Short mmCIF file of C-alpha atoms in Angstrom, two decimals:
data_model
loop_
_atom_site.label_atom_id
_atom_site.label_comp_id
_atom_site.label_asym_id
_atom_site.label_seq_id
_atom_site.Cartn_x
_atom_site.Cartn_y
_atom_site.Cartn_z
CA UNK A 1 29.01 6.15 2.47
CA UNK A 2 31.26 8.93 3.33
CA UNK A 3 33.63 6.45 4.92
CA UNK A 4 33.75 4.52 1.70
CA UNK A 5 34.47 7.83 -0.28
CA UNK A 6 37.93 8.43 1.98
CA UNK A 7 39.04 5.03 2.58
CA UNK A 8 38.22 3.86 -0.91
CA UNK A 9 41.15 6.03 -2.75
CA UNK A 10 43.84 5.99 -0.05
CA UNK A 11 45.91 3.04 -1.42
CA UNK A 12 45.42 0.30 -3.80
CA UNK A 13 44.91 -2.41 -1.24
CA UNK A 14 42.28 -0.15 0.39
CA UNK A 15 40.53 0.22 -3.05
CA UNK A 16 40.75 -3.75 -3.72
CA UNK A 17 38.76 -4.24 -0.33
CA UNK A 18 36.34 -1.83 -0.32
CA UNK A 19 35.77 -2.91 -4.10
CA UNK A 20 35.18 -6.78 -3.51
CA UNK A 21 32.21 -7.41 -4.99
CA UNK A 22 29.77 -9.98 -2.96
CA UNK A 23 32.45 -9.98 0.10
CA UNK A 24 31.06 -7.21 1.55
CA UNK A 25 27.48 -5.73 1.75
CA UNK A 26 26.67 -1.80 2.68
CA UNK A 27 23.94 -0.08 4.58
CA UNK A 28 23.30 3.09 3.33
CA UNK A 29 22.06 6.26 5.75
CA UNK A 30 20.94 8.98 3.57
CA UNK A 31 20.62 10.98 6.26
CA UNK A 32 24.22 11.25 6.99
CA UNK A 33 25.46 11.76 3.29
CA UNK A 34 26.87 14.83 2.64
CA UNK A 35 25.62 15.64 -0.94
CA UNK A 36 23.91 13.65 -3.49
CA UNK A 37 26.66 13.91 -5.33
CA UNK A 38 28.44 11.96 -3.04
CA UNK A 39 26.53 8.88 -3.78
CA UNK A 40 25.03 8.95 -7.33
CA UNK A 41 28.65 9.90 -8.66
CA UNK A 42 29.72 6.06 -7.60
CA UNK A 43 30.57 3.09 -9.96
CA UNK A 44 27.54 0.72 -10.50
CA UNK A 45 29.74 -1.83 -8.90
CA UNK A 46 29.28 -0.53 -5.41
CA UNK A 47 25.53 0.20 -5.65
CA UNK A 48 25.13 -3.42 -6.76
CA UNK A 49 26.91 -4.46 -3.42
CA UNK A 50 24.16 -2.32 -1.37
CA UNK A 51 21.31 -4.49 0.48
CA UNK A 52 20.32 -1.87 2.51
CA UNK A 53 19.15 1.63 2.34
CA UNK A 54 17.64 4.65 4.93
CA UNK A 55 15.85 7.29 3.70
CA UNK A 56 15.28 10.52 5.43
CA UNK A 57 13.50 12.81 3.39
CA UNK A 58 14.25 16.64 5.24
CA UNK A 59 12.35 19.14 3.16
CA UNK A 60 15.02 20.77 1.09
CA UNK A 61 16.33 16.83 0.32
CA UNK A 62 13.06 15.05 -1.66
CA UNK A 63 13.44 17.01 -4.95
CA UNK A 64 16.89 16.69 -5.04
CA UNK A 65 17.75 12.95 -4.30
CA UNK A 66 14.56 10.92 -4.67
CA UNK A 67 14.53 11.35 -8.89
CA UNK A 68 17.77 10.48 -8.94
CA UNK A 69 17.12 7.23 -7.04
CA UNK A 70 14.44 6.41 -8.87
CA UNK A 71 16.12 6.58 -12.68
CA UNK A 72 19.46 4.91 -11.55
CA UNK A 73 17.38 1.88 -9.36
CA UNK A 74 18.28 -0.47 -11.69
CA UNK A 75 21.78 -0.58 -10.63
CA UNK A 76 20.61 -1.89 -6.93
CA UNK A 77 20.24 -5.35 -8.07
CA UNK A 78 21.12 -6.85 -4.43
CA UNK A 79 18.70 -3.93 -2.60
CA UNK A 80 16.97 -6.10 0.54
CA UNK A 81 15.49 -3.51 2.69
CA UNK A 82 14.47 0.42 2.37
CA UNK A 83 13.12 2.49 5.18
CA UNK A 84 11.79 5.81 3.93
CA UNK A 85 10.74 8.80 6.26
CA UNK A 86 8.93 11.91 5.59
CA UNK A 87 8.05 10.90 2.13
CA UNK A 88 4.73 12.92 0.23
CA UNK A 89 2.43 10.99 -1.15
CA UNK A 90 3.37 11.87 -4.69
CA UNK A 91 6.95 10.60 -4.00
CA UNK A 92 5.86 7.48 -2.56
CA UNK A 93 3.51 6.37 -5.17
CA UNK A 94 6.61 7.64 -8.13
CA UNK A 95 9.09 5.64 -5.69
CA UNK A 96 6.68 2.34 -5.62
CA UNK A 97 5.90 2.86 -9.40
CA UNK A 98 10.04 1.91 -9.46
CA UNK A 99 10.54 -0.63 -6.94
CA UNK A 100 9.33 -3.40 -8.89
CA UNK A 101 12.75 -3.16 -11.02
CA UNK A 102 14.67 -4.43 -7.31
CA UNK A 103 14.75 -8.20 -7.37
CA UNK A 104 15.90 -8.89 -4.25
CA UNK A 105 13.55 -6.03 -2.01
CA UNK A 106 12.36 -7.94 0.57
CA UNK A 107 11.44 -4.88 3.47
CA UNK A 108 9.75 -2.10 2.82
CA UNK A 109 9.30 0.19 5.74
CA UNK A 110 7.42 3.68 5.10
CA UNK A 111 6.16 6.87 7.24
CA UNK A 112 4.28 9.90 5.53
CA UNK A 113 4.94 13.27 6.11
CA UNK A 114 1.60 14.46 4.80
CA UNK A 115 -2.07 12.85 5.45
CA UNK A 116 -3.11 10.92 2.36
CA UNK A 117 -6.78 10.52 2.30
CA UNK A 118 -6.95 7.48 -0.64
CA UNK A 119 -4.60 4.45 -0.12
CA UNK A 120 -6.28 2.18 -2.77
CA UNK A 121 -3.28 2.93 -5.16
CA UNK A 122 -0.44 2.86 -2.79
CA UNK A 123 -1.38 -0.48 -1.52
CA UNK A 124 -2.26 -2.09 -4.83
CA UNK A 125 1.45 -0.89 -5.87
CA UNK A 126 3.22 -2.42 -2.36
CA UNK A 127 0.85 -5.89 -3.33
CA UNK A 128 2.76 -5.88 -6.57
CA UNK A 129 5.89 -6.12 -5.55
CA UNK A 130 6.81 -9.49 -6.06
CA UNK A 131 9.60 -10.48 -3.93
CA UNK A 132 8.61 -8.15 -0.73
CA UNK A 133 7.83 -9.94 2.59
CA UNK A 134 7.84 -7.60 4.96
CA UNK A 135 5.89 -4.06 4.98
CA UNK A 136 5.18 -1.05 7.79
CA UNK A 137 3.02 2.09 6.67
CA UNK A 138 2.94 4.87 9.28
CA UNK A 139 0.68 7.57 7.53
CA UNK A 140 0.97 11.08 8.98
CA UNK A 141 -2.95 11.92 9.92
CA UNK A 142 -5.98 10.66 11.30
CA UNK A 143 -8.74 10.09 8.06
CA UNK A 144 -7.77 7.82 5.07
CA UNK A 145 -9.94 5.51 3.07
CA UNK A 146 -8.70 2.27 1.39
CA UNK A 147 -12.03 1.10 -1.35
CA UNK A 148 -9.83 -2.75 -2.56
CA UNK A 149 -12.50 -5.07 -4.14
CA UNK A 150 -11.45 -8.73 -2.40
CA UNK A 151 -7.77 -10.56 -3.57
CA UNK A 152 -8.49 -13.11 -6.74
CA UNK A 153 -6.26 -15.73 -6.82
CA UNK A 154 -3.77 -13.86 -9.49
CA UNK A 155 -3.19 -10.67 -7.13
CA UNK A 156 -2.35 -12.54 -4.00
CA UNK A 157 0.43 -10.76 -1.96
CA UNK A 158 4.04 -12.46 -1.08
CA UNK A 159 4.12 -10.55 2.31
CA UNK A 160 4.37 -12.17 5.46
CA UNK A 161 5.03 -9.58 7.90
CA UNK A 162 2.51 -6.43 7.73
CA UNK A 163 1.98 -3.45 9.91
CA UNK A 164 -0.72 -1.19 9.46
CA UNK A 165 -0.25 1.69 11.22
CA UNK A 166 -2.58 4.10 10.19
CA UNK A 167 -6.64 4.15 10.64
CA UNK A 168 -9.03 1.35 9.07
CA UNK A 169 -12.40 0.16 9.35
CA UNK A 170 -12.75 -3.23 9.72
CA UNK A 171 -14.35 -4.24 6.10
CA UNK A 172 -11.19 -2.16 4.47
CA UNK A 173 -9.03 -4.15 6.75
CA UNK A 174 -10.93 -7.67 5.21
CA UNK A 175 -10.10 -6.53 1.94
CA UNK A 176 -6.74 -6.14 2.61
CA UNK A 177 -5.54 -9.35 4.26
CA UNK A 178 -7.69 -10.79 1.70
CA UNK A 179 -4.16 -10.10 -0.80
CA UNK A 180 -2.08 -11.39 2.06
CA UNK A 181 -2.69 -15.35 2.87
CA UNK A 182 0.63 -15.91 3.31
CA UNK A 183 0.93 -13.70 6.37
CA UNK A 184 2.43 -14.91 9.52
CA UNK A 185 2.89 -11.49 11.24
CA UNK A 186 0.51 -9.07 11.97
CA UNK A 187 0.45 -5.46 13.45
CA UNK A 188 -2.57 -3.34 13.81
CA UNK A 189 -3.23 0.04 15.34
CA UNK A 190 -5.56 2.76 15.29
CA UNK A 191 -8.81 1.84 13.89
CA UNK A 192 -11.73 3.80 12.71
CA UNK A 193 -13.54 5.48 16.45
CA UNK A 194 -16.81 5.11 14.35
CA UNK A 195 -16.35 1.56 12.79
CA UNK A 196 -18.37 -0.86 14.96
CA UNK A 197 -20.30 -2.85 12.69
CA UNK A 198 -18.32 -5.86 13.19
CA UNK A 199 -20.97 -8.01 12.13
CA UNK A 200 -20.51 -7.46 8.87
CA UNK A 201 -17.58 -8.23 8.79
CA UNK A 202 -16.10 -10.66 6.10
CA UNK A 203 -14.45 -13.83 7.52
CA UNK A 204 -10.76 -13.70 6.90
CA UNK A 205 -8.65 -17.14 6.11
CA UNK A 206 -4.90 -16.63 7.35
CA UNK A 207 -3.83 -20.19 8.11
CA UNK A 208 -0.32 -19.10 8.41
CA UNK A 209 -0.63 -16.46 10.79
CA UNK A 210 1.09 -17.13 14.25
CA UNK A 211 1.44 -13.61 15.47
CA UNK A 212 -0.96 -10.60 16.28
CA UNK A 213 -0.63 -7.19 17.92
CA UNK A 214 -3.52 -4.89 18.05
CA UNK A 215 -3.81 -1.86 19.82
CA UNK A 216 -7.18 0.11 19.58
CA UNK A 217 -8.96 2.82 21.63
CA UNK A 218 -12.61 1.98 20.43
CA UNK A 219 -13.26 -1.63 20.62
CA UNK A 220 -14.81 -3.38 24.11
CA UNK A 221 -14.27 -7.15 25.20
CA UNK A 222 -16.71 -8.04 22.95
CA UNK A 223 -16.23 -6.42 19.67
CA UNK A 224 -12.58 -7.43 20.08
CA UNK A 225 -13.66 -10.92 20.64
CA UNK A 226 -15.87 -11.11 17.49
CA UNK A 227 -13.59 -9.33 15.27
CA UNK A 228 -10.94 -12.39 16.60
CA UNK A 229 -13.45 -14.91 15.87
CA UNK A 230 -13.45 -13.63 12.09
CA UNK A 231 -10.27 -14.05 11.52
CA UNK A 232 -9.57 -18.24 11.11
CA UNK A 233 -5.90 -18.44 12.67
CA UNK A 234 -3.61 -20.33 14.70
CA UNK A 235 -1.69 -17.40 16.85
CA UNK A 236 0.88 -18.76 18.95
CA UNK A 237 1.62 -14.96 20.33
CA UNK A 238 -1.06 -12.44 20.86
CA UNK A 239 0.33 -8.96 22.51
CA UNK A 240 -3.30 -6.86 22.58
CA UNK A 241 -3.14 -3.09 24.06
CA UNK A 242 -6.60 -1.51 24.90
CA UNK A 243 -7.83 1.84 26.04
CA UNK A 244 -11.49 1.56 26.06
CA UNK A 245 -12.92 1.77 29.42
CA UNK A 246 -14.18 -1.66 30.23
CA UNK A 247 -14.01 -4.15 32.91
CA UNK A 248 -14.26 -7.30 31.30
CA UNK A 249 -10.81 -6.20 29.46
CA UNK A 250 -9.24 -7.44 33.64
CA UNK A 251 -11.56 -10.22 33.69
CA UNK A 252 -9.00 -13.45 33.80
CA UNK A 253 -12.24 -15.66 34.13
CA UNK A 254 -12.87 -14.41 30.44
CA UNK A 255 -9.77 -14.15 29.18
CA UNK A 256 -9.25 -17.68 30.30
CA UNK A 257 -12.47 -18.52 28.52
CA UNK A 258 -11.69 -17.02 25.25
CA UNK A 259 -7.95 -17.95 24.88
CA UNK A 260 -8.94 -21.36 25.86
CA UNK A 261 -11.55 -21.78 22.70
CA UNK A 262 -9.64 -19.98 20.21
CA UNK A 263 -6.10 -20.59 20.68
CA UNK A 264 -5.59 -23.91 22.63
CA UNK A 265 -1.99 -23.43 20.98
CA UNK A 266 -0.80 -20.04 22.30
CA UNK A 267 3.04 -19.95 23.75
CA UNK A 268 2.60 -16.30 24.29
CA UNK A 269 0.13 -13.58 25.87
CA UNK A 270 0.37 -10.26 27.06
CA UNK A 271 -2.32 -7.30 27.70
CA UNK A 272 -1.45 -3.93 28.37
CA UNK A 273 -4.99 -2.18 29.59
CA UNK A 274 -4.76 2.22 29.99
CA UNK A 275 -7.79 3.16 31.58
CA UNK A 276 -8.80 6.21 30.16
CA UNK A 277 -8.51 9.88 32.34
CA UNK A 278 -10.65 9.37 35.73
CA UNK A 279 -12.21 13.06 35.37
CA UNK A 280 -15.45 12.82 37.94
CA UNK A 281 -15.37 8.75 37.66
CA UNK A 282 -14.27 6.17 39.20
CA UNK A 283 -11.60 3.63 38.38
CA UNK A 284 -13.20 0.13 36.75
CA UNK A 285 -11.29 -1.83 38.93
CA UNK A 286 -11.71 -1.54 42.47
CA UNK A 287 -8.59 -3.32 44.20
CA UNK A 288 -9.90 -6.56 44.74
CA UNK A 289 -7.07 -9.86 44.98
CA UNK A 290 -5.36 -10.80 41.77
CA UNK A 291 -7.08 -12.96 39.44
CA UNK A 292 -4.49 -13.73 37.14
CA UNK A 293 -3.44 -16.48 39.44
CA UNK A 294 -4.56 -19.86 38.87
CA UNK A 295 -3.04 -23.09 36.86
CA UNK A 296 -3.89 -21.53 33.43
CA UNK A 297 -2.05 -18.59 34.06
CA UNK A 298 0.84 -19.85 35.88
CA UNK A 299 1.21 -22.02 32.64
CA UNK A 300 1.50 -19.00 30.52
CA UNK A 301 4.78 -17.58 33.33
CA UNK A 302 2.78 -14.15 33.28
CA UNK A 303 2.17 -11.55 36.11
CA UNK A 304 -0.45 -8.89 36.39
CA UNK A 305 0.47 -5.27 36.99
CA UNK A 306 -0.68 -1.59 37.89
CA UNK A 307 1.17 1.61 37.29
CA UNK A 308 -0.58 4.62 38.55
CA UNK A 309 0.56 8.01 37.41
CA UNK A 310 -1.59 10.64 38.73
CA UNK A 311 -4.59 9.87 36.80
CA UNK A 312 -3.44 7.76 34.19
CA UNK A 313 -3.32 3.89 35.00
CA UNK A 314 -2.12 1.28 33.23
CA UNK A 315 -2.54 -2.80 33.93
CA UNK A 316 -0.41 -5.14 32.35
CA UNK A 317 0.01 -9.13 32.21
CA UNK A 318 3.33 -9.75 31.00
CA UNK A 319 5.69 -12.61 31.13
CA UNK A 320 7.50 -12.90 34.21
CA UNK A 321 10.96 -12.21 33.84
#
């Protein structure tokens, strides 16, 4: 932006070029503007040529720029992507409240700089945006709630990319793909520590989906299998990263087992296993020869792994490089 402001006026065939209309495209960094006034002072011809846009809220910054977004966002009629930082949760939900006036947003990338314990109305106002594909929510805290009744077929979701990044139970988390059946990407981290009731469950339908991360610190094997087997999918890359202390997560018999009957179509798999601090026990795995060596795996071109720092170790399968 500030480059724009001093090559913009320096001679007329500088001002033609950086003027162009649709020949060329700007990324904005708020973080690196030097006033407000800087920006909102510009012709609506250059904000229409913005697709992209980085917010970094600092503390003496939200009051000052945010409103001023907000009332002039109809001007940002080619806007593709924001990615807002240390936004409170009355900002965010005035900020969504305005988004739906961009017809062309198609990433929406957001991290909280305060805990917010309700999402129900910051997700029902990220669901209405019509054009968006793509969405990340980092929330700032541990405890949040989300209470969405199940998608009907006139509040279904465009998104195909989502990344929760924040702490669910797994019934909220049914609800909420249950607005998303278009999804093909999925990230998930940091569920509930209390939330095992798995059996209960809903059954989720994401046909599309082809790729899954999930990292969690609470669920064994087996409650990560079931909560797999609700979800009706075709993965073709599944990176999982576990810290709950238990075996069967090194078992390759298993793994072998479960991949097999659930995802004969898999190109991709990698686990990343960090056994929790040793204290007076024992490590779960005990040395023996490397299992994660027969046909099956050799297939997949990974290679099993241990890192040991101090007391903290890690095991990995990864692709071999």
């Amino acid at each position: 932006m500030d480059i724009y402001i001093a090559f913009s006026n320096l001679n007329h065939r500088f001002q033609q070029l950086v003027k162009s209309g649709s020949r060329i495209q700007y990324e904005i960094n708020r973080h690196f503007l030097t006033t407000k006034e800087t920006f909102f002072n510009q012709p609506k011809e250059f904000k229409q040529q913005i697709y992209s846009f980085y917010f970094q809220l600092l503390e003496h910054s939200i009051n000052e720029f945010l409103p001023l977004f907000i009332i002039d966002c109809y001007s940002y009629i080619n806007l593709q992507s924001i990615i807002i930082e240390d936004i409170e949760k009355d900002q965010l939900i005035s900020l969504l409240n305005h988004l739906s006036h961009l017809p062309c947003l198609y990433s929406l990338n957001i991290k909280t700089t305060d805990s917010i314990e309700d999402l129900t109305h910051i997700y029902q106002l990220i669901f209405s945006l019509s054009q968006l594909k793509s969405n990340r929510l980092l929330l700032y805290g541990d405890q949040c709630s989300i209470s969405l009744p199940i998608a009907t077929n006139n509040q279904l979701s465009s998104l195909e990319y989502l990344d929760i990044a924040h702490w669910y139970t797994f019934d909220e988390l049914s609800a909420l793909l249950s607005y998303t059946p278009r999804l093909r990407c999925l990230n998930l981290s940091n569920s509930n520590w209390y939330d095992f009731n798995l059996e209960d469950m809903s059954p989720i339908n994401l046909n599309h989906l082809i790729r899954l991360s999930m990292y969690t610190q609470y669920l064994n094997f087996d409650q990560f299998q079931l909560f797999i087997e609700k979800i009706h999918s075709k993965l073709k890359v599944l990176h999982v990263n576990f810290a709950k202390r238990d075996i069967n997560f090194l078992d390759a018999d298993r793994w072998q087992q479960f991949l097999s009957q659930n995802f004969a179509q898999l190109e991709k798999f990698s686990l990343h296993y960090r056994e929790p601090g040793l204290g007076d026990d024992y490590s779960i795995y005990n040395g023996e020869s490397n299992q994660f060596i027969s046909p099956f795996w050799m297939e997949k071109n990974v290679i099993f792994d241990i890192e040991i720092h101090e007391y903290n170790i890690q095991y990995f399968l990864r692709p071999y490089k």
